[in-house]
Amino acid sequence: MAALLLFISVSKKCVKCKEAPAALVIRAGDAYCRLCFKDFFVHKFKAVLGKNRIIFPGEKVLLAVSGGPSSCSMLRQVQEGLSQKANKKLRFVPGIAYIDEGAAIGQSVEERQRTVAELQAVFQATGFPFYILPLEQVLDLPASVVATNPSPSEQPASAYKAAVGHFVETDGSNNFPTPQEPKKMLLPHVQESHTLQQLLGSVKTLTAREELLNTLRQHLLVHTARTEGYSKLMLGDSCTRLAVKLLTSISLGRGAQLAQDTGFSDSRYGDIILVRPMRDYSAKEIAYYNHLFTVPSVVIPSVDTKTVDKASIQRLTESFVTKLQADFPSTVSTIYRLQLHTCFMHISTLNILGTCVLQVFSASCPSLTVKPSTCVTQDQREAAECMYEMVRSRALRPMSAVSVQPGYCCG
Amino acid sequence: MPVQCSSCSEKRAVLKRPKTGHSLCKECFFWTFEEEIHQTIVSAKLFKPGESVGIAASGGKDSTVLAHVMKVLNERYNYGLELMLLSVDEGITGYRDDSLETVKRNQQQYELPLKIVSYEELYGWTMDAIVKQVGLKNNCTFCGVFRRQALDRGAIMLKVGKICTGHNADDVAETVLMNVLRGDIARLRRCTAISTDSENEGVVPRCKPLKYAYEKEIVLYAYFKKLDYFSTECIYSPNAYRGYARTYLKDLESVRPSSIMDVIHSGENLSVREGVKMPVQGTCSRCGYISSQKLCKACVLLEGLNRGLPKLGIGKHHRFHDKILSQQPLTEEEERKLKAVDF
Ligand SMILES: [Zn+2]
Ligand SMILES: [Zn+2]
Ligand SMILES: [Zn+2]
Ligand SMILES: [Zn+2]
Ligand SMILES: [Zn+2]
């Protein structure tokens, strides 16, 4: 935790209350005491949700928690925001989803169980319902759920007000979940773990493997949200993470999808909206907060933890941004300021694969001058082809006929 | 065992194309390389028959290859272009004087007319003299701004309707990354354009026929064609940030050779969310060059140099523009701020 060494000596006063001694410096000149930092941090979370008015009172929201610092911090923010004593209380109904990717990174059953047990304790303490999902489950998704469902209806500003009114009338408090018995994770069959490993192993480059893993993870999350009746999926991407993602997307030739990959909300799945409330926090701020307010997190190795910097485009970009950030502290916020509106293409539907792969490959994009062969990157194509092969050879159940919807794909 | 050329299957391959990995013989490589540039020119409709075109020539590999290929294609495909070489003499001893010798030899070899415009005649300052005053830290600001205008003025003197520059795929990709790192949306949107059309008087339209040519292939082409070029980098080093973008791009390329095209492709497909303000272009009230401010950057820099206040043009000092225009003196306090140059 080299970052924490930056905690400053007590001589300086907090810039906010101008009384208490400063406990930390976020940026040059911004020294905060412990309590003011907490206010600042908590306020930012509520402000971003309030400003965007995307989560309705009483709505069921699934929090995707990976166990890393950022998503664990997000979980804490939701807990804080929902507590009775909070002013400007958050008013949605949360649940937690954790995806166990142990098989993808070659962990033993014991290792996987240990991590799960650790997180289970954290989740149980929140009192929120939670789902612990081995990634292998993505192989069993029924045909109908991975399809892109149309968005239920337009939700104008007035709908938000109506929802607030309804929430107040019905006394939102009884909507809150009661603590429940923890669900035991059903460990996947050895055969399923093997199939997943085979699928990931069939993708030649690490760059493509990471893309595929992302896609599988996202789909299991969206699927779970749908079947459990959640309409929003909250992701814990910090602004540091998003800056890396943005630059990675550009380097992979996915410039056209940037808005979807890194925006505050993402409606590519139609009925399930992805929300990224942590996007205004840097990794450093989160590390400070978690340290000062003892937010637990679990270190989970990722698919490329063991490899060198130049193993994949994602990995290379991450180390590049980290180094640049050290030399030019405004790097992350600058990259991330690029909020680009883009025509995102069929790639998200391509993710779902199965028969749609063929459609994407043969149909040309309805409203763009770019042909599909050029809007799909090499890795996406490679991942898609591998998956399609597996479907054909019946190693994998066909996933569904997802059509590329015009309007939607280039909207 | 010698590898056969994958294109003609007759001759021995002498190289593996960095862009595609194909093994090619010398002749097939030349042909493919030139043909790709021809395709770029045709599909982007870069030139009109009968047009006179200035090739920005620095004596370096890119512009030397550009001049050579332009001449070859102009003859092979009857573009009907009147080609000329256009060089800028920044006045850098040991760098530009040597590279200009190369350009002069190229002029002989390619039998093209050559025009050299110098900073000294245009601005009254050589780069050497500028560096003496401003130091090595900010000199590239001057270099870049002055060169841009110098090319335009040279083109106007030569009466050419268009300038083509030797920017290659690596340069374009690097610029995309640079603009992402700087969060410069306006430039990000412009930088992948293969040509600029000019609605502004005093600015000559430009294009980049080598936009999709990899730097590595340009070097190979120059090497196998035994072209005469000058290979020393500008002695006044480029800025640090570009250095980072360059290293990152080279690393990307080593993980995956298609990265250069991928980055350009991303840049081309980015569109900016509505409501992002783009600067309004006007003209400089002193020299008439395009400018979003009352005074263009070159005029402000020049004013700074002439008044002995080199920092005037570096950073944002719009509030001084009125004073400069009306020839008013600056206050002592203002002068003090603009004088100090930190080395
Ligand atoms: Zn304070
Ligand atoms: Zn499309
Ligand atoms: Zn050949
Ligand atoms: Zn320079
Ligand atoms: Zn001017």
GROMACS .gro file of N, CA, C and O and ligand atoms in nm, chain A residues 14 16-18 20 32-33 36, ligand 1:
model
   33
   14CYS      N    1  -0.749   2.090   0.783
   14CYS     CA    2  -0.844   2.046   0.681
   14CYS      C    3  -0.895   2.166   0.602
   14CYS      O    4  -0.930   2.269   0.660
   16LYS      N    5  -1.169   2.196   0.447
   16LYS     CA    6  -1.314   2.205   0.452
   16LYS      C    7  -1.358   2.272   0.583
   16LYS      O    8  -1.417   2.380   0.580
   17CYS      N    9  -1.330   2.210   0.695
   17CYS     CA   10  -1.378   2.264   0.824
   17CYS      C   11  -1.278   2.364   0.883
   17CYS      O   12  -1.311   2.439   0.973
   18LYS      N   13  -1.157   2.364   0.828
   18LYS     CA   14  -1.051   2.454   0.873
   18LYS      C   15  -1.020   2.442   1.022
   18LYS      O   16  -0.964   2.533   1.083
   20ALA      N   17  -1.012   2.078   1.213
   20ALA     CA   18  -0.946   1.951   1.242
   20ALA      C   19  -0.817   1.938   1.161
   20ALA      O   20  -0.806   1.994   1.052
   32TYR      N   21  -0.784   1.693   0.362
   32TYR     CA   22  -0.908   1.673   0.436
   32TYR      C   23  -0.882   1.608   0.571
   32TYR      O   24  -0.791   1.528   0.585
   33CYS      N   25  -0.969   1.641   0.669
   33CYS     CA   26  -0.966   1.563   0.792
   33CYS      C   27  -1.052   1.439   0.766
   33CYS      O   28  -1.123   1.431   0.666
   36CYS      N   29  -1.445   1.511   0.728
   36CYS     CA   30  -1.480   1.585   0.607
   36CYS      C   31  -1.457   1.500   0.482
   36CYS      O   32  -1.531   1.509   0.385
  755ZN      ZN   33  -1.244   1.885   0.820
   0.00000   0.00000   0.00000
